[in-house]
Coordinates of C-alpha atoms and ligand atoms in Angstrom, one line a residue:
M1 CA 40.7 -29.5 15.3
A2 CA 38.3 -32.4 16.6
T3 CA 35.6 -30.7 18.1
F4 CA 34.0 -31.8 21.7
T5 CA 31.8 -33.4 20.7
Q6 CA 34.5 -36.1 18.7
Q7 CA 36.6 -35.7 22.0
L8 CA 34.0 -37.1 23.8
T9 CA 32.5 -39.5 21.7
R10 CA 36.2 -41.0 21.4
R11 CA 37.2 -41.1 25.6
L12 CA 33.0 -42.3 26.1
T13 CA 34.3 -45.5 23.2
K14 CA 37.8 -45.5 25.5
A15 CA 36.6 -46.4 29.3
L16 CA 33.8 -48.9 27.1
T17 CA 36.4 -50.7 25.9
T18 CA 38.3 -51.1 29.0
L19 CA 34.9 -52.0 31.1
G20 CA 34.7 -54.7 28.4
H21 CA 32.2 -53.4 26.4
D22 CA 34.0 -53.2 22.9
S23 CA 31.7 -50.3 20.6
R24 CA 34.5 -51.1 17.4
Q25 CA 32.8 -54.3 16.5
G26 CA 30.2 -52.2 15.4
K27 CA 28.0 -53.5 17.8
F28 CA 27.6 -49.9 19.8
I29 CA 28.6 -46.6 19.2
P30 CA 28.1 -43.6 22.2
V31 CA 26.8 -40.6 21.1
V32 CA 27.3 -37.3 22.8
T33 CA 24.5 -34.0 21.5
A34 CA 25.5 -31.6 22.9
A35 CA 22.5 -30.6 25.6
A36 CA 19.7 -28.1 25.1
N37 CA 19.2 -27.8 28.4
T38 CA 23.0 -26.1 29.3
R39 CA 22.4 -25.9 32.8
F40 CA 23.4 -29.9 33.7
G41 CA 26.1 -29.5 30.8
D42 CA 27.0 -28.7 27.6
Y43 CA 27.1 -32.5 26.1
Q44 CA 25.5 -35.8 27.7
T45 CA 25.7 -38.8 26.5
N46 CA 22.5 -41.6 26.7
A47 CA 25.4 -44.3 25.7
A48 CA 24.6 -46.3 29.2
M49 CA 21.4 -46.8 28.7
A50 CA 20.8 -47.6 25.0
L51 CA 23.8 -50.0 26.1
A52 CA 21.9 -51.8 29.2
K53 CA 19.4 -52.1 28.2
P54 CA 20.6 -55.3 25.7
L55 CA 22.4 -56.7 29.0
K56 CA 19.9 -56.0 30.9
I57 CA 21.6 -54.2 33.1
N58 CA 21.5 -51.1 36.0
P59 CA 22.0 -48.0 33.7
R60 CA 22.7 -46.0 36.5
E61 CA 25.0 -48.1 37.8
L62 CA 26.5 -49.0 34.3
A63 CA 27.2 -44.8 33.4
S64 CA 28.8 -44.3 37.8
Q65 CA 31.3 -47.3 36.0
L66 CA 31.3 -45.5 33.1
I67 CA 32.8 -42.2 34.3
E68 CA 35.0 -44.2 36.7
Q69 CA 36.5 -45.2 34.1
I70 CA 36.5 -42.2 31.8
D71 CA 39.7 -39.6 31.1
V72 CA 38.1 -36.3 30.4
T73 CA 40.0 -34.4 33.5
D74 CA 42.0 -32.6 30.8
L75 CA 38.0 -30.9 29.2
C76 CA 35.3 -31.4 31.3
D77 CA 34.6 -30.5 35.3
A78 CA 33.5 -34.0 36.6
P79 CA 31.1 -35.6 34.7
E80 CA 27.5 -36.7 36.2
I81 CA 24.8 -38.6 36.2
A82 CA 21.2 -38.0 35.6
G83 CA 18.1 -39.4 35.9
P84 CA 17.6 -42.6 33.9
G85 CA 21.4 -43.0 34.3
F86 CA 22.3 -40.0 31.4
I87 CA 25.7 -39.0 32.2
N88 CA 26.3 -35.1 31.5
F89 CA 29.6 -33.2 30.5
R90 CA 30.5 -29.7 31.3
I91 CA 33.1 -28.4 29.3
S92 CA 35.9 -26.8 32.1
K93 CA 37.3 -23.0 31.7
Q94 CA 40.5 -24.5 31.3
A95 CA 39.7 -26.2 27.5
L96 CA 37.6 -24.3 26.7
A97 CA 40.1 -20.6 26.7
T98 CA 43.3 -23.3 25.0
R99 CA 40.2 -24.3 21.9
I100 CA 39.6 -20.2 22.0
S101 CA 43.4 -20.0 22.0
S102 CA 44.3 -22.5 18.4
L103 CA 40.3 -20.9 16.8
I104 CA 42.2 -18.2 16.9
N105 CA 45.4 -19.5 14.5
D106 CA 42.7 -22.4 12.5
K107 CA 42.4 -20.6 8.9
R108 CA 38.7 -23.2 9.2
L109 CA 37.3 -21.7 12.7
G110 CA 38.5 -25.5 14.0
V111 CA 35.3 -26.6 11.2
D112 CA 36.9 -30.1 9.8
T113 CA 36.4 -31.0 6.4
I114 CA 34.5 -33.9 6.3
A115 CA 35.8 -37.5 5.5
S116 CA 34.5 -39.1 3.5
T117 CA 33.7 -36.0 0.4
K118 CA 31.8 -37.0 -3.0
R119 CA 31.7 -34.6 -6.1
L120 CA 28.1 -33.0 -5.3
L121 CA 26.2 -31.8 -8.3
I122 CA 22.9 -29.5 -6.9
D123 CA 20.5 -28.6 -9.4
F124 CA 19.2 -25.8 -8.1
S125 CA 17.2 -22.2 -9.1
S126 CA 17.0 -23.6 -13.0
P127 CA 14.1 -20.9 -13.8
N128 CA 11.9 -21.2 -16.8
V129 CA 12.5 -19.4 -20.7
A130 CA 9.9 -16.5 -21.2
K131 CA 9.3 -16.5 -17.3
P132 CA 10.6 -13.5 -15.2
M133 CA 12.3 -15.3 -11.8
H134 CA 9.3 -15.2 -9.3
I135 CA 9.6 -15.0 -5.5
G136 CA 8.6 -18.7 -5.8
H137 CA 12.0 -19.6 -7.3
I138 CA 13.5 -17.6 -4.3
R139 CA 14.1 -20.4 -2.4
S140 CA 14.9 -22.9 -5.0
T141 CA 17.7 -20.3 -5.4
I142 CA 19.1 -18.8 -2.2
I143 CA 18.4 -22.4 -0.2
G144 CA 20.6 -24.4 -3.5
D145 CA 23.3 -21.9 -3.3
C146 CA 23.8 -21.4 0.5
L147 CA 23.8 -26.4 0.1
A148 CA 27.0 -25.2 -1.8
R149 CA 28.8 -23.3 -0.1
A150 CA 28.5 -25.3 3.0
A151 CA 28.7 -27.9 1.3
R152 CA 32.3 -27.2 -0.4
F153 CA 33.6 -25.1 3.2
L154 CA 32.6 -28.6 4.3
G155 CA 35.9 -30.3 1.1
H156 CA 32.7 -31.8 -1.5
D157 CA 33.5 -31.5 -4.4
V158 CA 30.3 -29.7 -5.7
I159 CA 28.5 -28.6 -9.7
A160 CA 26.2 -26.4 -9.3
D161 CA 24.0 -26.3 -11.9
N162 CA 21.4 -23.8 -13.3
H163 CA 19.4 -26.4 -15.4
I164 CA 16.4 -24.0 -16.8
G165 CA 13.6 -24.8 -18.8
D166 CA 14.0 -24.1 -21.9
W167 CA 12.4 -27.1 -24.2
G168 CA 8.9 -29.1 -24.7
T169 CA 5.6 -27.6 -24.6
P170 CA 5.4 -24.1 -23.1
M171 CA 8.1 -23.2 -25.9
G172 CA 5.9 -23.9 -28.6
Q173 CA 3.1 -21.9 -27.1
V174 CA 5.7 -18.4 -26.9
L175 CA 6.6 -19.2 -30.2
Y176 CA 2.5 -18.8 -31.1
G177 CA 1.9 -15.7 -29.3
W178 CA 5.8 -13.9 -30.6
K179 CA 3.8 -15.2 -34.1
T180 CA 1.1 -13.8 -33.6
H181 CA 0.4 -11.1 -31.2
L182 CA 3.6 -10.2 -30.8
D183 CA 3.6 -5.9 -29.2
Q184 CA 7.4 -5.0 -31.3
S185 CA 7.1 -1.2 -28.5
A186 CA 6.4 -3.6 -25.2
F187 CA 9.2 -5.6 -26.3
S188 CA 11.6 -3.2 -26.9
T189 CA 11.3 -1.9 -23.8
N190 CA 10.5 -4.4 -21.1
P191 CA 11.5 -7.8 -23.2
I192 CA 11.0 -10.6 -20.7
K193 CA 7.3 -8.3 -19.3
E194 CA 5.9 -8.7 -23.5
L195 CA 7.6 -12.3 -23.3
L196 CA 5.6 -13.1 -19.9
R197 CA 2.7 -12.1 -21.6
L198 CA 2.3 -13.1 -24.7
Y199 CA 2.7 -16.5 -22.9
Q200 CA 0.4 -16.3 -20.4
L201 CA -1.9 -15.0 -23.1
V202 CA -1.9 -18.0 -25.6
K203 CA -1.8 -20.1 -22.6
Q204 CA -4.7 -19.2 -21.9
Q205 CA -5.8 -19.6 -25.3
S206 CA -4.9 -23.2 -26.1
E207 CA -6.8 -23.7 -23.3
S208 CA -10.3 -23.4 -24.1
N209 CA -9.6 -23.2 -28.1
P210 CA -8.1 -27.4 -29.8
E211 CA -6.7 -25.5 -32.0
I212 CA -4.6 -23.4 -31.1
A213 CA -3.3 -25.6 -28.8
E214 CA -2.7 -27.8 -31.9
T215 CA -0.6 -25.1 -33.1
C216 CA 1.5 -24.6 -30.5
L217 CA 2.4 -27.8 -30.7
E218 CA 3.5 -28.3 -33.9
E219 CA 5.7 -25.1 -33.1
T220 CA 7.5 -27.5 -30.3
V221 CA 8.5 -29.8 -33.0
E222 CA 8.9 -27.5 -35.7
L223 CA 11.8 -26.0 -33.3
Q224 CA 12.7 -29.3 -31.8
S225 CA 13.5 -29.9 -35.2
G226 CA 15.2 -27.9 -36.1
N227 CA 14.0 -25.7 -38.0
A228 CA 15.6 -22.6 -38.7
E229 CA 13.0 -19.6 -37.7
N230 CA 12.1 -21.0 -34.6
R231 CA 15.0 -21.4 -33.3
A232 CA 17.1 -18.3 -33.6
L233 CA 13.3 -16.7 -32.0
W234 CA 14.5 -19.5 -29.1
K235 CA 17.4 -17.8 -29.1
Q236 CA 16.3 -15.1 -28.3
F237 CA 14.0 -15.9 -26.1
I238 CA 16.9 -17.7 -24.2
E239 CA 18.8 -14.8 -23.8
I240 CA 16.6 -12.7 -22.7
T241 CA 15.7 -14.5 -19.8
M242 CA 18.6 -15.5 -19.0
T243 CA 20.1 -11.5 -19.2
G244 CA 17.9 -10.7 -17.0
A245 CA 18.3 -13.4 -14.3
Q246 CA 22.2 -13.1 -14.8
E247 CA 21.7 -9.2 -12.8
I248 CA 19.7 -11.0 -10.3
Y249 CA 22.1 -13.8 -9.9
K250 CA 25.0 -11.0 -9.1
R251 CA 23.1 -9.3 -7.1
L252 CA 22.9 -12.6 -4.9
D253 CA 26.2 -12.9 -5.4
I254 CA 25.2 -16.5 -7.2
H255 CA 27.5 -18.1 -9.2
F256 CA 27.0 -21.7 -11.4
D257 CA 29.5 -24.2 -12.8
T258 CA 27.2 -24.9 -15.0
T259 CA 24.0 -23.4 -17.2
L260 CA 23.6 -26.8 -19.8
G261 CA 19.1 -26.8 -19.7
E262 CA 16.1 -29.1 -20.7
S263 CA 16.9 -28.3 -24.6
F264 CA 21.1 -29.4 -24.1
Y265 CA 19.3 -33.2 -22.8
D266 CA 16.5 -33.5 -26.6
P267 CA 19.0 -35.6 -28.7
H268 CA 20.0 -38.3 -26.0
L269 CA 15.2 -38.9 -25.4
A270 CA 14.8 -40.5 -28.6
P271 CA 17.3 -43.0 -28.0
L272 CA 16.4 -43.3 -24.7
V273 CA 13.2 -44.3 -24.7
E274 CA 14.2 -46.5 -27.3
K275 CA 16.4 -47.7 -25.0
L276 CA 13.8 -48.8 -22.2
L277 CA 11.6 -50.2 -24.9
A278 CA 14.1 -52.7 -25.7
N279 CA 14.7 -53.6 -21.5
G280 CA 11.7 -53.8 -20.8
I281 CA 11.4 -51.2 -18.6
A282 CA 9.8 -49.1 -20.4
R283 CA 6.0 -50.5 -22.4
E284 CA 3.1 -48.7 -25.1
S285 CA 0.3 -48.0 -23.2
D286 CA -2.4 -46.2 -24.4
G287 CA -0.3 -45.4 -27.6
A288 CA 2.2 -43.7 -25.3
I289 CA 5.4 -45.2 -23.7
C290 CA 5.5 -45.6 -19.7
V291 CA 7.1 -47.5 -16.8
F292 CA 4.4 -48.5 -14.5
S293 CA 5.3 -49.9 -11.4
N294 CA 7.8 -53.1 -11.2
N295 CA 5.8 -54.2 -8.2
E296 CA 8.9 -54.6 -6.6
L297 CA 8.2 -51.8 -3.5
D298 CA 5.7 -52.7 -0.8
P299 CA 2.6 -50.7 -2.4
K300 CA 3.4 -48.3 0.5
E301 CA 6.2 -47.3 -0.7
D302 CA 5.9 -47.6 -4.3
P303 CA 5.4 -43.8 -6.0
L304 CA 3.6 -45.8 -9.1
L305 CA 1.0 -47.2 -8.1
I306 CA -1.9 -45.0 -6.0
Q307 CA -4.7 -46.7 -3.4
R308 CA -8.4 -45.7 -5.1
D309 CA -10.9 -47.6 -2.7
G310 CA -9.0 -50.5 -1.1
E311 CA -7.2 -51.3 -4.9
W312 CA -3.8 -50.3 -6.0
L313 CA -3.9 -48.7 -9.8
A314 CA -1.1 -47.6 -11.7
V315 CA 0.3 -44.3 -11.6
P316 CA 3.0 -44.6 -14.7
C317 CA 5.9 -42.4 -15.7
L318 CA 4.6 -41.3 -19.3
I319 CA 8.5 -40.3 -20.9
R320 CA 7.0 -40.0 -25.0
K321 CA 3.6 -39.1 -25.2
K322 CA 0.7 -40.1 -28.2
D323 CA 1.8 -37.7 -30.4
G324 CA 5.3 -39.1 -30.1
G325 CA 6.8 -35.5 -27.9
F326 CA 8.6 -35.9 -24.8
N327 CA 7.9 -35.2 -21.0
Y328 CA 9.4 -33.5 -18.8
A329 CA 10.4 -36.7 -16.8
T330 CA 11.9 -37.9 -20.0
T331 CA 14.6 -35.0 -19.4
D332 CA 14.9 -35.4 -16.5
I333 CA 15.8 -40.0 -16.1
A334 CA 18.2 -38.1 -19.5
T335 CA 19.9 -35.6 -17.7
I336 CA 20.3 -38.4 -14.5
D337 CA 22.8 -40.7 -17.2
Y338 CA 25.0 -37.7 -18.2
R339 CA 25.8 -36.7 -14.7
V340 CA 25.8 -39.7 -13.9
N341 CA 27.8 -41.1 -17.0
E342 CA 29.9 -37.7 -17.4
Q343 CA 30.2 -35.5 -14.9
K344 CA 30.2 -38.8 -12.4
V345 CA 28.8 -37.8 -10.1
D346 CA 28.2 -39.0 -6.6
E347 CA 24.9 -37.5 -5.7
I348 CA 22.4 -35.3 -7.0
L349 CA 20.7 -32.9 -5.1
Y350 CA 17.6 -31.6 -6.2
V351 CA 16.3 -28.3 -4.8
V352 CA 12.2 -28.0 -6.3
D353 CA 9.5 -27.2 -4.6
D354 CA 6.9 -29.5 -3.0
R355 CA 4.1 -29.9 -5.4
Q356 CA 6.7 -31.3 -7.4
S357 CA 7.1 -34.0 -5.2
L358 CA 5.6 -36.7 -7.5
H359 CA 7.0 -36.4 -10.0
F360 CA 11.0 -36.8 -8.4
R361 CA 9.7 -39.8 -6.5
Q362 CA 9.0 -41.2 -9.0
L363 CA 12.0 -40.6 -11.1
F364 CA 14.1 -42.0 -8.9
E365 CA 11.7 -45.3 -9.1
V366 CA 12.7 -45.6 -13.1
A367 CA 16.3 -44.7 -12.3
R368 CA 16.0 -47.2 -9.0
Q369 CA 13.9 -50.2 -11.1
R370 CA 17.2 -49.3 -14.1
G371 CA 19.7 -50.2 -11.1
I372 CA 21.3 -46.5 -10.7
T373 CA 22.8 -46.5 -7.3
T374 CA 23.9 -42.5 -7.7
S375 CA 22.3 -40.8 -4.3
L376 CA 19.2 -38.7 -5.6
K377 CA 17.6 -36.7 -3.2
H378 CA 15.3 -34.1 -3.6
I379 CA 15.0 -30.8 -0.8
A380 CA 11.9 -30.2 -0.6
F381 CA 10.4 -26.5 0.6
G382 CA 6.7 -24.8 0.8
K383 CA 5.7 -22.4 -0.1
I384 CA 5.6 -18.5 0.4
L385 CA 2.6 -16.7 2.3
G386 CA 1.4 -13.6 2.3
D387 CA -0.3 -11.8 6.2
D388 CA -3.9 -13.7 4.7
R389 CA -2.3 -16.9 4.5
K390 CA -2.1 -17.0 0.7
P391 CA 0.3 -17.3 -1.8
F392 CA 2.3 -14.3 -2.1
K393 CA 1.4 -11.9 -4.2
T394 CA 1.0 -8.2 -5.4
R395 CA -1.0 -6.1 -4.8
E396 CA -2.3 -6.3 -8.5
G397 CA -2.6 -10.3 -7.3
T398 CA 0.0 -11.0 -9.5
V399 CA 3.0 -13.1 -8.6
P400 CA 6.2 -10.8 -7.4
A401 CA 9.3 -10.3 -9.6
L402 CA 12.1 -11.0 -7.2
G403 CA 13.9 -8.2 -8.8
D404 CA 11.4 -5.5 -7.6
V405 CA 11.1 -8.0 -3.6
L406 CA 14.8 -7.4 -3.9
N407 CA 14.4 -3.0 -4.8
E408 CA 11.8 -2.8 -1.6
A409 CA 13.9 -4.3 0.4
V410 CA 16.4 -2.5 0.1
E411 CA 14.9 1.0 -0.7
R412 CA 13.6 0.3 2.6
A413 CA 16.6 -0.7 4.6
R414 CA 18.4 2.2 2.7
K415 CA 15.1 4.9 5.2
M416 CA 16.6 2.4 8.4
V417 CA 20.4 3.6 7.4
D418 CA 19.8 6.9 7.0
E419 CA 17.6 6.4 10.5
K420 CA 20.7 5.4 11.9
N421 CA 23.4 6.9 10.4
S422 CA 24.8 10.6 9.2
E423 CA 28.1 9.9 8.8
L424 CA 28.5 8.1 6.1
S425 CA 28.3 8.8 2.7
A426 CA 26.0 8.9 0.1
E427 CA 27.9 6.1 -1.7
Q428 CA 28.6 4.1 1.1
K429 CA 23.9 4.5 2.2
S430 CA 24.2 2.6 -0.8
D431 CA 26.6 -0.1 -0.8
I432 CA 25.2 -0.5 2.9
A433 CA 21.7 -0.3 1.9
E434 CA 22.0 -2.8 -0.4
R435 CA 23.9 -5.3 1.6
I436 CA 21.1 -5.4 4.4
G437 CA 18.5 -5.4 1.7
V438 CA 19.7 -8.6 -0.1
A439 CA 21.5 -10.3 3.4
A440 CA 16.8 -9.6 4.9
V441 CA 15.5 -12.0 2.0
K442 CA 18.3 -14.4 1.7
Y443 CA 17.3 -14.5 5.7
A444 CA 14.0 -14.0 6.2
E445 CA 14.1 -17.2 4.4
L446 CA 17.2 -19.3 5.5
S447 CA 15.8 -18.9 9.0
Q448 CA 13.5 -20.7 8.4
A449 CA 12.4 -24.7 8.6
R450 CA 13.3 -25.6 5.1
A451 CA 10.2 -28.4 4.5
S452 CA 7.2 -26.0 6.2
D453 CA 5.5 -22.3 4.9
Y454 CA 6.3 -19.6 6.3
V455 CA 5.0 -16.1 5.8
F456 CA 6.9 -13.3 4.4
S457 CA 6.8 -10.1 6.1
W458 CA 8.0 -6.5 5.8
E459 CA 8.4 -5.4 9.0
K460 CA 10.0 -8.5 11.1
M461 CA 12.6 -9.4 8.2
L462 CA 14.1 -5.6 8.3
A463 CA 13.5 -6.2 12.2
L464 CA 16.5 -4.7 14.0
Q465 CA 15.6 -7.4 16.8
G466 CA 15.1 -10.8 16.1
N467 CA 16.2 -13.7 14.6
T468 CA 16.5 -10.8 11.4
A469 CA 19.9 -10.3 8.9
P470 CA 19.9 -6.8 10.3
Y471 CA 20.2 -8.1 14.4
M472 CA 23.2 -10.3 12.2
I473 CA 24.3 -7.4 11.0
N474 CA 24.2 -5.0 14.1
A475 CA 26.1 -7.5 15.9
Y476 CA 28.8 -8.2 13.4
V477 CA 29.0 -4.4 12.7
R478 CA 30.1 -4.1 16.8
T479 CA 33.0 -6.6 17.1
R480 CA 33.9 -4.9 14.5
A481 CA 33.9 -0.8 15.7
I482 CA 35.7 -2.2 18.4
F483 CA 39.0 -3.2 16.7
R484 CA 38.5 0.2 14.7
K485 CA 38.6 2.0 17.9
L486 CA 42.5 0.6 18.7
E487 CA 43.8 -0.1 15.4
D488 CA 47.3 -1.4 17.3
I489 CA 44.8 -4.4 19.4
P490 CA 47.0 -7.9 19.1
R491 CA 45.2 -9.6 17.6
Q492 CA 47.1 -13.1 18.5
P493 CA 46.8 -12.8 23.0
A494 CA 50.4 -12.7 24.1
G495 CA 49.8 -14.3 27.2
E496 CA 47.3 -17.2 28.7
L497 CA 44.1 -16.9 28.0
S498 CA 41.6 -17.0 31.2
I499 CA 37.8 -17.7 30.9
T500 CA 36.1 -16.0 34.2
E501 CA 33.2 -14.4 34.0
D502 CA 29.6 -16.3 32.8
T503 CA 28.8 -14.6 29.6
E504 CA 32.2 -15.2 28.6
R505 CA 32.5 -18.9 29.2
T506 CA 28.9 -19.0 27.8
I507 CA 30.1 -17.5 24.0
A508 CA 33.3 -19.5 24.0
M509 CA 31.8 -22.5 23.9
K510 CA 29.5 -21.3 21.3
L511 CA 32.4 -20.5 19.5
C512 CA 33.6 -24.3 20.1
Q513 CA 30.7 -25.4 18.1
Y514 CA 30.8 -23.8 14.8
G515 CA 32.6 -26.7 14.0
E516 CA 29.7 -29.5 15.3
V517 CA 26.6 -27.1 14.0
L518 CA 28.2 -26.9 10.0
P519 CA 28.1 -30.8 9.2
E520 CA 25.3 -30.9 11.3
M521 CA 23.6 -29.0 8.4
L522 CA 24.7 -29.7 5.6
C523 CA 23.4 -33.7 7.0
D524 CA 20.1 -32.6 7.1
Y525 CA 20.3 -30.0 4.1
R526 CA 18.7 -27.0 6.9
P527 CA 20.5 -24.0 6.2
N528 CA 18.3 -22.9 9.5
L529 CA 20.8 -25.1 11.9
L530 CA 23.2 -22.9 10.8
A531 CA 20.5 -19.3 11.3
T532 CA 20.3 -20.6 14.6
Y533 CA 23.6 -20.5 15.3
L534 CA 25.0 -17.4 14.1
Y535 CA 21.8 -16.2 16.2
E536 CA 21.9 -17.6 19.7
L537 CA 25.8 -16.5 17.9
A538 CA 25.5 -13.2 18.1
Q539 CA 22.8 -12.8 21.4
N540 CA 25.5 -14.4 23.0
F541 CA 27.4 -11.8 21.9
H542 CA 25.5 -8.2 22.7
S543 CA 26.1 -10.1 26.5
F544 CA 28.9 -11.1 26.4
Y545 CA 29.1 -7.2 25.4
E546 CA 27.4 -5.3 27.6
Q547 CA 29.2 -6.9 30.6
C548 CA 32.3 -6.9 30.1
P549 CA 34.9 -4.3 29.2
V550 CA 37.1 -5.4 26.4
L551 CA 39.1 -2.9 25.8
N552 CA 39.2 -1.1 29.4
S553 CA 39.8 -4.3 31.1
Q554 CA 43.1 -5.8 32.9
E555 CA 44.7 -8.5 31.9
P556 CA 44.4 -11.6 31.2
A557 CA 40.7 -10.6 30.9
R558 CA 41.9 -7.7 28.2
C559 CA 43.2 -10.1 26.2
T560 CA 41.1 -12.9 26.5
R561 CA 38.1 -10.7 25.7
I562 CA 40.1 -8.9 22.8
A563 CA 40.3 -13.0 21.6
L564 CA 36.5 -13.4 21.8
C565 CA 35.4 -10.1 19.7
E566 CA 38.3 -11.9 17.4
T567 CA 37.0 -15.1 17.3
S568 CA 33.1 -14.1 17.2
S569 CA 34.1 -11.7 14.8
R570 CA 35.3 -14.1 12.4
I571 CA 33.2 -16.7 12.7
L572 CA 30.0 -14.5 11.8
K573 CA 31.1 -12.9 9.2
H574 CA 32.3 -16.9 8.1
G575 CA 28.9 -18.2 8.7
L576 CA 27.1 -15.0 7.2
N577 CA 29.0 -16.2 3.5
L578 CA 28.1 -19.4 3.9
L579 CA 24.0 -18.4 4.7
G580 CA 25.4 -16.0 1.1
I581 CA 25.8 -12.6 2.8
S582 CA 28.0 -10.0 2.5
P583 CA 27.9 -8.2 5.6
P584 CA 28.8 -4.5 5.6
E585 CA 31.3 -3.5 7.8
R586 CA 29.2 0.0 9.9
M587 CA 25.6 0.1 9.2
Ligands
LIG601 N1 12.2 -25.0 -14.4 C1 11.9 -26.0 -13.3 C2 10.3 -25.1 -12.8 O1 10.4 -24.1 -12.6 C3 12.4 -26.7 -12.5 C4 13.5 -27.1 -13.0 C5 14.1 -28.1 -11.4 N2 14.9 -29.1 -12.2 C6 14.6 -31.1 -12.7 N3 16.0 -31.1 -12.8 N4 13.8 -31.2 -12.9 O2 10.1 -25.5 -12.7

């Protein structure tokens, strides 16, 4: 089902062709956008201005020729020219009614699959072994899952891969800690907590004591060369970590297609480095093996160079240490090879925080030097801050564990449910509180601009008003309540729909735009575009519902309003599901 944007673009292209401006030769493609201010119309195009400039003709004149020529009578009221030559389109109430009638029967809610679909690998969550998932992982996990859901719905072939950190130096540190400082009873009570304690203790010790650092490295080497004891312990560490992670994924309804982890690529590392040496991409430097800039890029764009005191210095990508050990980057290079050659992907998205941005820029540059053309993108995000605008911490000053954050959110949601409604059974209340609590944490994340830092606030996250999960869920619950009142309401209107009131028009317009928002959100990987859309839809729904009686109105208003309620309900639920949120039917 073509969106209004697509239909207007086609009509515009046709009118331009008739006027002798053939846009098909790749010369000019008119752009139609949803208007930021709907006072003057729903859609806008700057086509006349963009085209008039190179042709050196008057843009307003071209605009008036265009609105003379364009055939949109079935879609819009008469188009209008504004300012230096914008053309505004206001969709007619009739066209809105027609589209709403077809939306109710459309399983895809007016969202077409994308024309050029890809095999897309999304690398997200990726916690490290022997550490519980902390609040920093929340962003990767929730954003990555949302992108995977949206990409699948739009038709891409998605592989969700959990690239867990289960190899390298930290493993040696936990092994050494286990052998020297294990508190067996603490381990029996809370294994992951004890592993984390060991890791932190030894990490600290090795920073001040080179001998311990050396022993840890030896433990890593033993592990990597197959020492049976170390392997068995390591397997146990992975199992403990993943059991904890799995509980969280289950609660968050998050699923992976593959969980290969860094260790999976280990057998490829040594041959990879040899190959890179042989083909001249890597070379030796001070005993280590590195990839340097090959000076093909503008130095300003080259992540293997840095400017100091007016001079460009090398910041090579290290792929084998002096002692023969491999680096995080080596594993990531090998991982790209596997994903490209074995998994046959067209694009890889790395949903990882922005502190790793140099790592990814270097990784992508190494891939470029090797002639890999697969699209590689770092979907970076900022930090979660506390009220003091410093990285969010618990009262004890530690990084909060994700599981604890979810528990607290659910507890707070439970209080809200208890205050709101006493008719529900205790079991129903627990289910609703779990859904709202999890939704609040996810929505707080997804409604933020991905690239910026944001302040974590319990009050804001669980407020019933504002751009929050409870507000959104409340709107959805309201739509469901209408249908509960009358079991036999026909979901399919018998007669023609008729839109007359302003609030009807506003919500109908919003509903028709779902198919425009989703591709746009995936294009820039910005879940907050979808969140904002749903927030506006919820606001529009509340206004419509307050002003327009539904069940007590006369036909054709009644069936129109029922159709608007039903479509709102479905789009709210569907959109929330794409955000990874499963709203309750009551609250
Ligand atoms: N395990 C890493 C960390 O927690 C993230 C891995 C991201 N993915 C990757 N392919 N490097 O920092």
